PDB file of C-alpha atoms in Angstrom:
ATOM      1  CA  MET N   1      52.244 111.178  42.179  1.00 47.00           C
ATOM      2  CA  ILE N   2      50.398 111.573  38.883  1.00 48.00           C
ATOM      3  CA  LYS N   3      47.185 112.203  40.800  1.00 45.00           C
ATOM      4  CA  GLN N   4      48.911 114.957  42.828  1.00 49.00           C
ATOM      5  CA  LEU N   5      50.240 116.611  39.650  1.00 45.00           C
ATOM      6  CA  ILE N   6      46.790 116.597  38.043  1.00 44.00           C
ATOM      7  CA  THR N   7      45.212 117.996  41.210  1.00 43.00           C
ATOM      8  CA  SER N   8      47.842 120.765  41.373  1.00 46.00           C
ATOM      9  CA  ALA N   9      47.292 121.639  37.714  1.00 46.00           C
ATOM     10  CA  VAL N  10      43.518 121.823  38.147  1.00 43.00           C
ATOM     11  CA  LEU N  11      43.842 123.998  41.249  1.00 44.00           C
ATOM     12  CA  GLY N  12      46.328 126.248  39.475  1.00 48.00           C
ATOM     13  CA  ALA N  13      44.031 126.674  36.497  1.00 45.00           C
ATOM     14  CA  ALA N  14      41.108 127.418  38.799  1.00 42.00           C
ATOM     15  CA  MET N  15      43.121 130.049  40.646  1.00 42.00           C
ATOM     16  CA  LEU N  16      44.200 131.655  37.378  1.00 45.00           C
ATOM     17  CA  GLY N  17      40.627 131.655  36.131  1.00 43.00           C
ATOM     18  CA  SER N  18      39.395 133.129  39.373  1.00 40.00           C
ATOM     19  CA  HIS N  19      42.059 135.831  39.222  1.00 40.00           C
ATOM     20  CA  SER N  20      41.115 136.779  35.662  1.00 44.00           C
ATOM     21  CA  LEU N  21      37.456 137.026  36.652  1.00 52.00           C
ATOM     22  CA  MET N  22      38.296 139.318  39.576  1.00 57.00           C
ATOM     23  CA  ALA N  23      41.049 141.243  37.830  1.00 71.00           C
ATOM     24  CA  ALA N  24      38.922 144.297  36.926  1.00 89.00           C
ATOM     25  CA  ASP N  25      38.817 146.835  39.751  1.00 96.00           C
ATOM     26  CA  PHE N  26      36.334 149.018  37.849  1.00 98.00           C
ATOM     27  CA  THR N  27      33.517 148.213  35.418  1.00 98.00           C
ATOM     28  CA  LEU N  28      32.129 150.799  32.990  1.00 98.00           C
ATOM     29  CA  ARG N  29      28.607 150.032  31.761  1.00 98.00           C
ATOM     30  CA  PHE N  30      28.317 151.859  28.432  1.00 98.00           C
ATOM     31  CA  GLY N  31      24.779 151.910  27.006  1.00 97.00           C
ATOM     32  CA  HIS N  32      23.670 153.688  23.832  1.00 95.00           C
ATOM     33  CA  LEU N  33      20.952 153.683  21.166  1.00 91.00           C
ATOM     34  CA  ALA N  34      22.928 152.644  18.051  1.00 91.00           C
ATOM     35  CA  ASN N  35      22.892 149.088  16.723  1.00 89.00           C
ATOM     36  CA  GLU N  36      26.005 146.957  16.371  1.00 93.00           C
ATOM     37  CA  GLN N  37      26.543 147.921  12.698  1.00 90.00           C
ATOM     38  CA  ASN N  38      26.494 151.654  13.425  1.00 92.00           C
ATOM     39  CA  ILE N  39      29.802 153.539  13.434  1.00 95.00           C
ATOM     40  CA  TRP N  40      29.044 154.846  16.942  1.00 95.00           C
ATOM     41  CA  HIS N  41      29.073 151.286  18.251  1.00 96.00           C
ATOM     42  CA  GLN N  42      32.217 150.478  16.280  1.00 96.00           C
ATOM     43  CA  ALA N  43      33.868 153.481  17.952  1.00 97.00           C
ATOM     44  CA  ALA N  44      32.636 152.253  21.349  1.00 98.00           C
ATOM     45  CA  GLU N  45      34.281 148.893  20.636  1.00 98.00           C
ATOM     46  CA  LYS N  46      37.554 150.729  19.943  1.00 98.00           C
ATOM     47  CA  PHE N  47      37.196 152.510  23.312  1.00 98.00           C
ATOM     48  CA  LYS N  48      36.651 149.185  25.107  1.00 98.00           C
ATOM     49  CA  GLU N  49      39.699 147.668  23.406  1.00 98.00           C
ATOM     50  CA  GLU N  50      41.931 150.630  24.329  1.00 98.00           C
ATOM     51  CA  VAL N  51      40.763 150.922  27.936  1.00 98.00           C
ATOM     52  CA  GLU N  52      41.084 147.252  28.746  1.00 98.00           C
ATOM     53  CA  ALA N  53      44.504 146.928  27.101  1.00 97.00           C
ATOM     54  CA  ASN N  54      45.999 150.088  28.602  1.00 98.00           C
ATOM     55  CA  SER N  55      44.613 149.592  32.106  1.00 97.00           C
ATOM     56  CA  ASP N  56      46.202 146.125  32.342  1.00 95.00           C
ATOM     57  CA  GLY N  57      42.756 144.716  32.907  1.00 92.00           C
ATOM     58  CA  GLN N  58      41.977 146.994  35.855  1.00 97.00           C
ATOM     59  CA  ILE N  59      39.007 148.455  33.950  1.00 98.00           C
ATOM     60  CA  GLU N  60      36.386 146.355  32.189  1.00 98.00           C
ATOM     61  CA  VAL N  61      34.062 148.028  29.670  1.00 98.00           C
ATOM     62  CA  ARG N  62      30.688 146.416  29.037  1.00 98.00           C
ATOM     63  CA  LEU N  63      28.858 147.641  25.936  1.00 98.00           C
ATOM     64  CA  TYR N  64      25.057 147.703  25.698  1.00 98.00           C
ATOM     65  CA  PRO N  65      23.992 148.822  22.194  1.00 95.00           C
ATOM     66  CA  SER N  66      20.439 149.120  20.799  1.00 91.00           C
ATOM     67  CA  GLU N  67      18.958 150.693  23.953  1.00 92.00           C
ATOM     68  CA  GLN N  68      19.576 147.561  26.042  1.00 96.00           C
ATOM     69  CA  LEU N  69      19.824 149.815  29.112  1.00 96.00           C
ATOM     70  CA  GLY N  70      16.899 151.979  27.977  1.00 94.00           C
ATOM     71  CA  ASN N  71      16.549 155.061  25.779  1.00 91.00           C
ATOM     72  CA  GLU N  72      18.873 158.070  25.902  1.00 93.00           C
ATOM     73  CA  MET N  73      17.098 159.778  28.798  1.00 93.00           C
ATOM     74  CA  ASP N  74      16.808 156.494  30.713  1.00 94.00           C
ATOM     75  CA  VAL N  75      20.560 155.925  30.535  1.00 96.00           C
ATOM     76  CA  ILE N  76      21.351 159.514  31.539  1.00 96.00           C
ATOM     77  CA  ASN N  77      19.160 159.068  34.603  1.00 96.00           C
ATOM     78  CA  SER N  78      20.801 155.702  35.338  1.00 97.00           C
ATOM     79  CA  ILE N  79      24.270 157.286  35.192  1.00 98.00           C
ATOM     80  CA  GLN N  80      23.163 159.993  37.604  1.00 96.00           C
ATOM     81  CA  LEU N  81      21.837 157.266  39.935  1.00 96.00           C
ATOM     82  CA  GLY N  82      25.024 155.201  39.552  1.00 96.00           C
ATOM     83  CA  THR N  83      23.469 152.146  37.855  1.00 97.00           C
ATOM     84  CA  ALA N  84      25.108 152.896  34.474  1.00 98.00           C
ATOM     85  CA  ASP N  85      28.322 154.737  33.663  1.00 98.00           C
ATOM     86  CA  MET N  86      28.513 155.983  30.064  1.00 98.00           C
ATOM     87  CA  THR N  87      26.324 156.864  27.108  1.00 98.00           C
ATOM     88  CA  ILE N  88      26.165 158.804  23.833  1.00 97.00           C
ATOM     89  CA  THR N  89      23.945 161.890  24.053  1.00 96.00           C
ATOM     90  CA  GLY N  90      23.337 165.200  22.326  1.00 94.00           C
ATOM     91  CA  GLU N  91      20.929 168.110  22.448  1.00 91.00           C
ATOM     92  CA  SER N  92      18.735 166.270  24.976  1.00 91.00           C
ATOM     93  CA  LEU N  93      21.207 167.650  27.520  1.00 95.00           C
ATOM     94  CA  GLN N  94      19.604 171.076  27.072  1.00 93.00           C
ATOM     95  CA  ASN N  95      16.965 169.860  29.539  1.00 91.00           C
ATOM     96  CA  TRP N  96      19.638 170.612  32.147  1.00 95.00           C
ATOM     97  CA  ALA N  97      22.260 172.666  30.305  1.00 96.00           C
ATOM     98  CA  PRO N  98      20.668 175.275  27.960  1.00 96.00           C
ATOM     99  CA  LYS N  99      23.905 175.821  26.041  1.00 97.00           C
ATOM    100  CA  ALA N 100      23.659 172.241  24.749  1.00 96.00           C
ATOM    101  CA  ALA N 101      20.759 173.440  22.565  1.00 95.00           C
ATOM    102  CA  MET N 102      23.414 174.773  20.169  1.00 95.00           C
ATOM    103  CA  MET N 103      24.033 171.159  19.145  1.00 95.00           C
ATOM    104  CA  ALA N 104      20.882 171.241  16.956  1.00 93.00           C
ATOM    105  CA  VAL N 105      20.240 174.863  15.939  1.00 96.00           C
ATOM    106  CA  PRO N 106      19.477 175.292  12.213  1.00 97.00           C
ATOM    107  CA  TYR N 107      22.213 177.045  10.260  1.00 97.00           C
ATOM    108  CA  ALA N 108      24.431 177.632  13.279  1.00 97.00           C
ATOM    109  CA  PHE N 109      27.342 176.194  11.265  1.00 97.00           C
ATOM    110  CA  ARG N 110      28.375 176.941   7.710  1.00 95.00           C
ATOM    111  CA  ASP N 111      30.143 173.643   7.095  1.00 95.00           C
ATOM    112  CA  SER N 112      32.014 170.800   8.763  1.00 96.00           C
ATOM    113  CA  GLU N 113      35.171 172.866   9.274  1.00 97.00           C
ATOM    114  CA  HIS N 114      33.190 175.609  11.024  1.00 97.00           C
ATOM    115  CA  LEU N 115      31.611 173.029  13.340  1.00 98.00           C
ATOM    116  CA  HIS N 116      35.009 171.515  14.203  1.00 97.00           C
ATOM    117  CA  ALA N 117      36.436 174.959  14.996  1.00 98.00           C
ATOM    118  CA  ALA N 118      33.577 175.652  17.408  1.00 98.00           C
ATOM    119  CA  VAL N 119      33.503 172.285  19.169  1.00 98.00           C
ATOM    120  CA  ASN N 120      37.283 172.059  19.553  1.00 97.00           C
ATOM    121  CA  GLY N 121      37.628 175.654  20.743  1.00 97.00           C
ATOM    122  CA  ASP N 122      36.366 177.917  23.517  1.00 97.00           C
ATOM    123  CA  ILE N 123      32.718 177.522  22.515  1.00 97.00           C
ATOM    124  CA  GLY N 124      32.867 173.744  22.854  1.00 98.00           C
ATOM    125  CA  ALA N 125      34.676 174.097  26.186  1.00 98.00           C
ATOM    126  CA  GLU N 126      31.934 176.451  27.420  1.00 97.00           C
ATOM    127  CA  ILE N 127      29.174 173.999  26.448  1.00 98.00           C
ATOM    128  CA  GLU N 128      31.024 171.049  27.995  1.00 98.00           C
ATOM    129  CA  ALA N 129      31.619 172.967  31.248  1.00 98.00           C
ATOM    130  CA  GLN N 130      27.916 173.711  31.624  1.00 97.00           C
ATOM    131  CA  ILE N 131      27.001 170.079  30.859  1.00 98.00           C
ATOM    132  CA  THR N 132      29.390 168.847  33.573  1.00 98.00           C
ATOM    133  CA  GLU N 133      28.218 171.445  36.088  1.00 97.00           C
ATOM    134  CA  ARG N 134      24.487 170.936  35.528  1.00 97.00           C
ATOM    135  CA  THR N 135      24.280 167.178  34.801  1.00 96.00           C
ATOM    136  CA  ASN N 136      27.287 165.669  36.591  1.00 97.00           C
ATOM    137  CA  LEU N 137      28.215 164.063  33.256  1.00 98.00           C
ATOM    138  CA  VAL N 138      31.710 164.569  31.828  1.00 98.00           C
ATOM    139  CA  PRO N 139      32.020 164.767  28.017  1.00 98.00           C
ATOM    140  CA  LEU N 140      34.962 162.545  27.066  1.00 98.00           C
ATOM    141  CA  ALA N 141      34.733 162.704  23.265  1.00 98.00           C
ATOM    142  CA  TRP N 142      32.484 164.011  20.516  1.00 98.00           C
ATOM    143  CA  PHE N 143      31.284 162.592  17.201  1.00 98.00           C
ATOM    144  CA  GLU N 144      30.209 164.649  14.195  1.00 97.00           C
ATOM    145  CA  ARG N 145      26.749 163.718  12.936  1.00 96.00           C
ATOM    146  CA  GLY N 146      25.631 163.706   9.325  1.00 96.00           C
ATOM    147  CA  PRO N 147      23.882 166.978   8.393  1.00 97.00           C
ATOM    148  CA  ARG N 148      20.112 166.910   7.999  1.00 97.00           C
ATOM    149  CA  GLU N 149      19.059 167.115   4.332  1.00 98.00           C
ATOM    150  CA  LEU N 150      15.658 167.679   2.689  1.00 98.00           C
ATOM    151  CA  THR N 151      14.155 164.953   0.480  1.00 98.00           C
ATOM    152  CA  SER N 152      11.320 165.558  -2.000  1.00 98.00           C
ATOM    153  CA  ASN N 153       9.898 164.488  -5.359  1.00 97.00           C
ATOM    154  CA  ARG N 154      10.927 167.706  -7.090  1.00 97.00           C
ATOM    155  CA  PRO N 155      14.274 169.514  -6.928  1.00 98.00           C
ATOM    156  CA  ILE N 156      14.363 172.415  -4.469  1.00 98.00           C
ATOM    157  CA  ARG N 157      17.259 174.841  -4.827  1.00 98.00           C
ATOM    158  CA  THR N 158      15.943 177.969  -3.056  1.00 97.00           C
ATOM    159  CA  PRO N 159      13.478 178.661  -0.216  1.00 97.00           C
ATOM    160  CA  ASP N 160      11.014 180.088  -2.766  1.00 96.00           C
ATOM    161  CA  GLU N 161      10.751 176.632  -4.340  1.00 97.00           C
ATOM    162  CA  LEU N 162       9.498 175.162  -1.062  1.00 97.00           C
ATOM    163  CA  ASP N 163       6.182 176.930  -1.801  1.00 92.00           C
ATOM    164  CA  GLY N 164       4.070 175.303   0.925  1.00 94.00           C
ATOM    165  CA  LEU N 165       5.753 171.884   0.702  1.00 97.00           C
ATOM    166  CA  ARG N 166       4.016 169.488   3.118  1.00 98.00           C
ATOM    167  CA  LEU N 167       7.028 168.468   5.160  1.00 97.00           C
ATOM    168  CA  ARG N 168       7.451 166.102   8.093  1.00 97.00           C
ATOM    169  CA  VAL N 169       9.597 167.414  10.950  1.00 96.00           C
ATOM    170  CA  PRO N 170      10.307 166.041  14.446  1.00 92.00           C
ATOM    171  CA  ASN N 171       8.157 167.454  17.218  1.00 89.00           C
ATOM    172  CA  VAL N 172      10.679 170.217  17.968  1.00 90.00           C
ATOM    173  CA  PRO N 173       9.193 173.747  18.060  1.00 92.00           C
ATOM    174  CA  LEU N 174      12.388 175.311  16.678  1.00 94.00           C
ATOM    175  CA  PHE N 175      12.292 173.003  13.629  1.00 95.00           C
ATOM    176  CA  VAL N 176       8.600 173.759  13.012  1.00 95.00           C
ATOM    177  CA  ASP N 177       9.129 177.533  13.263  1.00 95.00           C
ATOM    178  CA  THR N 178      12.238 177.462  11.055  1.00 97.00           C
ATOM    179  CA  TRP N 179      10.595 175.538   8.199  1.00 97.00           C
ATOM    180  CA  GLN N 180       7.535 177.786   8.363  1.00 96.00           C
ATOM    181  CA  ALA N 181       9.814 180.809   8.067  1.00 96.00           C
ATOM    182  CA  MET N 182      11.459 179.264   5.002  1.00 96.00           C
ATOM    183  CA  GLY N 183       8.106 178.751   3.273  1.00 95.00           C
ATOM    184  CA  ALA N 184       7.217 175.088   3.916  1.00 97.00           C
ATOM    185  CA  ARG N 185       4.210 173.616   5.734  1.00 98.00           C
ATOM    186  CA  PRO N 186       5.897 171.556   8.459  1.00 97.00           C
ATOM    187  CA  THR N 187       3.964 168.744  10.144  1.00 96.00           C
ATOM    188  CA  PRO N 188       5.312 167.086  13.312  1.00 95.00           C
ATOM    189  CA  MET N 189       4.934 163.321  12.998  1.00 93.00           C
ATOM    190  CA  ALA N 190       6.406 160.162  14.517  1.00 90.00           C
ATOM    191  CA  PHE N 191       9.290 158.855  12.417  1.00 91.00           C
ATOM    192  CA  SER N 192       7.649 155.431  12.123  1.00 90.00           C
ATOM    193  CA  GLU N 193       4.710 156.971  10.225  1.00 95.00           C
ATOM    194  CA  VAL N 194       6.703 158.967   7.667  1.00 96.00           C
ATOM    195  CA  PHE N 195       7.232 156.323   4.958  1.00 97.00           C
ATOM    196  CA  THR N 196       3.505 155.583   4.655  1.00 97.00           C
ATOM    197  CA  ALA N 197       2.620 159.297   4.649  1.00 98.00           C
ATOM    198  CA  LEU N 198       5.081 159.905   1.796  1.00 98.00           C
ATOM    199  CA  GLN N 199       3.833 156.839  -0.066  1.00 97.00           C
ATOM    200  CA  GLN N 200       0.236 158.090   0.176  1.00 97.00           C
ATOM    201  CA  ASN N 201       1.249 161.670  -0.691  1.00 96.00           C
ATOM    202  CA  THR N 202      -0.075 162.961   2.624  1.00 96.00           C
ATOM    203  CA  LEU N 203       3.422 164.431   2.898  1.00 97.00           C
ATOM    204  CA  GLU N 204       5.611 165.684   0.067  1.00 98.00           C
ATOM    205  CA  GLY N 205       8.956 165.707   1.853  1.00 98.00           C
ATOM    206  CA  GLN N 206      10.941 164.980   5.001  1.00 98.00           C
ATOM    207  CA  GLU N 207      14.330 165.952   6.417  1.00 97.00           C
ATOM    208  CA  ASN N 208      16.936 163.702   8.048  1.00 95.00           C
ATOM    209  CA  PRO N 209      20.609 162.718   7.855  1.00 96.00           C
ATOM    210  CA  LEU N 210      21.600 160.421   4.978  1.00 96.00           C
ATOM    211  CA  SER N 211      21.960 157.490   7.376  1.00 93.00           C
ATOM    212  CA  LEU N 212      18.244 157.623   8.263  1.00 92.00           C
ATOM    213  CA  ILE N 213      17.221 158.324   4.671  1.00 95.00           C
ATOM    214  CA  GLU N 214      18.963 155.067   3.728  1.00 95.00           C
ATOM    215  CA  SER N 215      17.841 152.922   6.670  1.00 90.00           C
ATOM    216  CA  ALA N 216      14.206 154.027   6.254  1.00 93.00           C
ATOM    217  CA  SER N 217      14.324 153.277   2.486  1.00 96.00           C
ATOM    218  CA  PHE N 218      13.006 156.750   1.650  1.00 97.00           C
ATOM    219  CA  ASN N 219      14.550 156.269  -1.792  1.00 98.00           C
ATOM    220  CA  GLU N 220      11.459 154.172  -2.567  1.00 98.00           C
ATOM    221  CA  VAL N 221       9.134 157.151  -2.072  1.00 98.00           C
ATOM    222  CA  GLN N 222      11.382 160.202  -2.698  1.00 98.00           C
ATOM    223  CA  ASP N 223      13.396 161.145  -5.785  1.00 98.00           C
ATOM    224  CA  TYR N 224      15.642 164.005  -4.639  1.00 98.00           C
ATOM    225  CA  VAL N 225      18.050 164.749  -1.804  1.00 98.00           C
ATOM    226  CA  ASN N 226      18.271 168.536  -1.625  1.00 98.00           C
ATOM    227  CA  MET N 227      21.556 169.337   0.133  1.00 98.00           C
ATOM    228  CA  THR N 228      20.219 171.949   2.537  1.00 98.00           C
ATOM    229  CA  GLY N 229      22.554 170.869   5.374  1.00 97.00           C
ATOM    230  CA  HIS N 230      20.219 172.845   7.630  1.00 97.00           C
ATOM    231  CA  VAL N 231      21.319 171.227  10.888  1.00 97.00           C
ATOM    232  CA  ARG N 232      24.970 170.344  11.420  1.00 97.00           C
ATOM    233  CA  SER N 233      25.491 168.824  14.817  1.00 96.00           C
ATOM    234  CA  TRP N 234      27.571 166.656  17.054  1.00 97.00           C
ATOM    235  CA  ILE N 235      27.017 164.263  19.936  1.00 97.00           C
ATOM    236  CA  TYR N 236      29.001 163.561  23.098  1.00 98.00           C
ATOM    237  CA  VAL N 237      30.244 160.395  24.726  1.00 98.00           C
ATOM    238  CA  VAL N 238      29.782 161.116  28.428  1.00 98.00           C
ATOM    239  CA  ILE N 239      30.730 159.406  31.672  1.00 98.00           C
ATOM    240  CA  GLY N 240      29.368 160.020  35.139  1.00 98.00           C
ATOM    241  CA  ARG N 241      31.657 162.439  36.999  1.00 98.00           C
ATOM    242  CA  ASN N 242      31.388 160.391  40.196  1.00 97.00           C
ATOM    243  CA  GLN N 243      32.299 157.223  38.320  1.00 98.00           C
ATOM    244  CA  LEU N 244      35.304 158.833  36.633  1.00 98.00           C
ATOM    245  CA  GLU N 245      36.597 160.469  39.799  1.00 98.00           C
ATOM    246  CA  SER N 246      36.279 157.223  41.765  1.00 97.00           C
ATOM    247  CA  MET N 247      39.266 155.922  39.787  1.00 98.00           C
ATOM    248  CA  PRO N 248      42.920 156.690  40.519  1.00 98.00           C
ATOM    249  CA  GLU N 249      44.268 159.525  38.374  1.00 98.00           C
ATOM    250  CA  GLU N 250      46.337 157.181  36.208  1.00 98.00           C
ATOM    251  CA  LEU N 251      43.229 155.182  35.295  1.00 98.00           C
ATOM    252  CA  GLN N 252      41.238 158.358  34.664  1.00 98.00           C
ATOM    253  CA  GLN N 253      43.941 159.256  32.162  1.00 98.00           C
ATOM    254  CA  VAL N 254      43.646 155.826  30.513  1.00 98.00           C
ATOM    255  CA  VAL N 255      39.923 156.483  30.033  1.00 98.00           C
ATOM    256  CA  ARG N 256      40.536 159.977  28.616  1.00 98.00           C
ATOM    257  CA  ASP N 257      43.273 158.759  26.258  1.00 98.00           C
ATOM    258  CA  ALA N 258      41.073 155.906  25.029  1.00 98.00           C
ATOM    259  CA  ALA N 259      38.241 158.376  24.448  1.00 98.00           C
ATOM    260  CA  GLN N 260      40.530 160.528  22.282  1.00 98.00           C
ATOM    261  CA  THR N 261      41.505 157.478  20.239  1.00 98.00           C
ATOM    262  CA  MET N 262      37.803 156.580  19.909  1.00 98.00           C
ATOM    263  CA  GLN N 263      36.998 160.109  18.693  1.00 98.00           C
ATOM    264  CA  GLU N 264      39.703 159.999  16.021  1.00 98.00           C
ATOM    265  CA  TYR N 265      38.604 156.523  14.940  1.00 98.00           C
ATOM    266  CA  GLN N 266      34.952 157.593  14.619  1.00 97.00           C
ATOM    267  CA  ALA N 267      35.967 160.663  12.595  1.00 97.00           C
ATOM    268  CA  GLU N 268      37.636 158.397  10.014  1.00 97.00           C
ATOM    269  CA  LEU N 269      34.624 156.084   9.922  1.00 97.00           C
ATOM    270  CA  PHE N 270      32.286 159.072   9.559  1.00 97.00           C
ATOM    271  CA  VAL N 271      33.975 160.463   6.439  1.00 96.00           C
ATOM    272  CA  ASP N 272      33.951 157.048   4.768  1.00 96.00           C
ATOM    273  CA  ASP N 273      30.348 156.382   5.800  1.00 96.00           C
ATOM    274  CA  GLN N 274      29.060 159.698   4.413  1.00 97.00           C
ATOM    275  CA  ALA N 275      30.649 158.931   1.046  1.00 97.00           C
ATOM    276  CA  ARG N 276      29.207 155.411   1.109  1.00 97.00           C
ATOM    277  CA  LEU N 277      25.723 156.690   1.952  1.00 97.00           C
ATOM    278  CA  GLU N 278      25.703 159.203  -0.903  1.00 97.00           C
ATOM    279  CA  GLN N 279      26.833 156.569  -3.394  1.00 98.00           C
ATOM    280  CA  ALA N 280      24.319 154.015  -2.100  1.00 97.00           C
ATOM    281  CA  LEU N 281      21.386 156.429  -2.381  1.00 98.00           C
ATOM    282  CA  GLN N 282      22.441 157.488  -5.879  1.00 98.00           C
ATOM    283  CA  GLU N 283      22.630 153.837  -6.915  1.00 98.00           C
ATOM    284  CA  ARG N 284      19.065 153.432  -5.620  1.00 98.00           C
ATOM    285  CA  GLY N 285      17.883 156.217  -7.903  1.00 98.00           C
ATOM    286  CA  MET N 286      18.044 159.368  -5.780  1.00 98.00           C
ATOM    287  CA  GLU N 287      19.422 162.555  -7.328  1.00 98.00           C
ATOM    288  CA  PHE N 288      21.472 164.932  -5.159  1.00 98.00           C
ATOM    289  CA  VAL N 289      20.665 168.619  -5.653  1.00 98.00           C
ATOM    290  CA  GLU N 290      22.969 171.503  -4.715  1.00 98.00           C
ATOM    291  CA  VAL N 291      20.994 174.336  -3.110  1.00 98.00           C
ATOM    292  CA  ASP N 292      21.530 178.016  -2.318  1.00 97.00           C
ATOM    293  CA  VAL N 293      22.478 177.407   1.308  1.00 97.00           C
ATOM    294  CA  ASP N 294      23.003 181.113   2.042  1.00 97.00           C
ATOM    295  CA  ALA N 295      19.449 181.889   0.913  1.00 97.00           C
ATOM    296  CA  PHE N 296      18.034 179.155   3.164  1.00 97.00           C
ATOM    297  CA  ALA N 297      20.120 180.337   6.127  1.00 97.00           C
ATOM    298  CA  GLU N 298      19.065 183.967   5.655  1.00 97.00           C
ATOM    299  CA  LYS N 299      15.376 183.023   5.461  1.00 97.00           C
ATOM    300  CA  ALA N 300      15.662 180.835   8.572  1.00 97.00           C
ATOM    301  CA  ARG N 301      17.599 183.347  10.708  1.00 97.00           C
ATOM    302  CA  PRO N 302      14.708 185.408  12.188  1.00 96.00           C
ATOM    303  CA  ALA N 303      12.884 182.285  13.422  1.00 96.00           C
ATOM    304  CA  VAL N 304      16.088 180.834  14.851  1.00 97.00           C
ATOM    305  CA  LEU N 305      16.981 183.999  16.759  1.00 96.00           C
ATOM    306  CA  GLU N 306      13.427 184.361  18.053  1.00 96.00           C
ATOM    307  CA  ALA N 307      13.576 180.861  19.552  1.00 95.00           C
ATOM    308  CA  LEU N 308      16.866 181.345  21.417  1.00 96.00           C
ATOM    309  CA  THR N 309      17.270 182.665  24.946  1.00 96.00           C
ATOM    310  CA  GLU N 310      19.636 185.568  25.534  1.00 96.00           C
ATOM    311  CA  GLU N 311      22.321 183.149  26.752  1.00 95.00           C
ATOM    312  CA  GLN N 312      21.890 180.928  23.698  1.00 96.00           C
ATOM    313  CA  ARG N 313      21.850 183.884  21.312  1.00 96.00           C
ATOM    314  CA  GLU N 314      25.204 185.098  22.668  1.00 96.00           C
ATOM    315  CA  LEU N 315      26.629 181.665  21.944  1.00 96.00           C
ATOM    316  CA  PHE N 316      25.027 181.626  18.475  1.00 97.00           C
ATOM    317  CA  ASP N 317      26.590 185.019  17.688  1.00 96.00           C
ATOM    318  CA  ALA N 318      29.981 183.803  18.919  1.00 97.00           C
ATOM    319  CA  ILE N 319      29.721 180.817  16.579  1.00 97.00           C
ATOM    320  CA  GLN N 320      28.869 183.091  13.633  1.00 95.00           C
ATOM    321  CA  ASP N 321      31.933 185.229  14.391  1.00 96.00           C
ATOM    322  CA  LEU N 322      34.349 182.276  14.115  1.00 95.00           C
TER     323      LEU N 322
END
């Protein structure tokens, strides 16, 4: 009798375990480039928690941070092939959807409030519609990114004070043209080489968000953060349209609701993280310099407009009119 009870209990436990393993009807493989400490990954964890709880276990979310599924373009291609499901991506989408270029155009946005008004309104809807149409990826949520700021070893408050500053920029033609128009001498260079170039005075400055200025320890080779805010941008969390539409409508809604919660959660983390970054860099000896942003924007404008297509320029003008 005891033996029968034990056998029944073991079988019952095995059946329960088997059921829990097979409970998920859908699995979302969510790969991205950020590490596990980054606020993007923390937001992704919130998404996983919400989806799994509110789908009663019908959807499992598997997170793959730190490019475990490949770089941004790799994961986009994998989603389109059906071997991954979600990622975090930005202006790279302009390879398919030209309107996505607006996500990294210098001085498109005056401030954070202006950016929010654009992304949450008709302009954001227009960009998202083209992304979905051209890439088969559905934007579920968006995250604000820290603005790109200029670091140097002398304070720079106006474009005139750039005066041929030897400046590292990413290998993006629009960035090169814009900094040339503002009076600097931009040099495209791999990010991994920048610290040494600054240390050896081959370069005099670089531009990046505060998060990268901190993680790259540029405070050791640069004294000033000049608050140019020259690129204000955002990034999307996207899911494959085929993957989303393969789910029943009620589960699609669970995914969309969880994405909204994730977006709100990341927005809170972002504000706190920007304040933390500024304090941390000041404590490490960097001085923050307020600049004449209007003067920089005016000097940059001709190069920006020259680089845009007619379609992109219409969108740029619409953003300016907000």
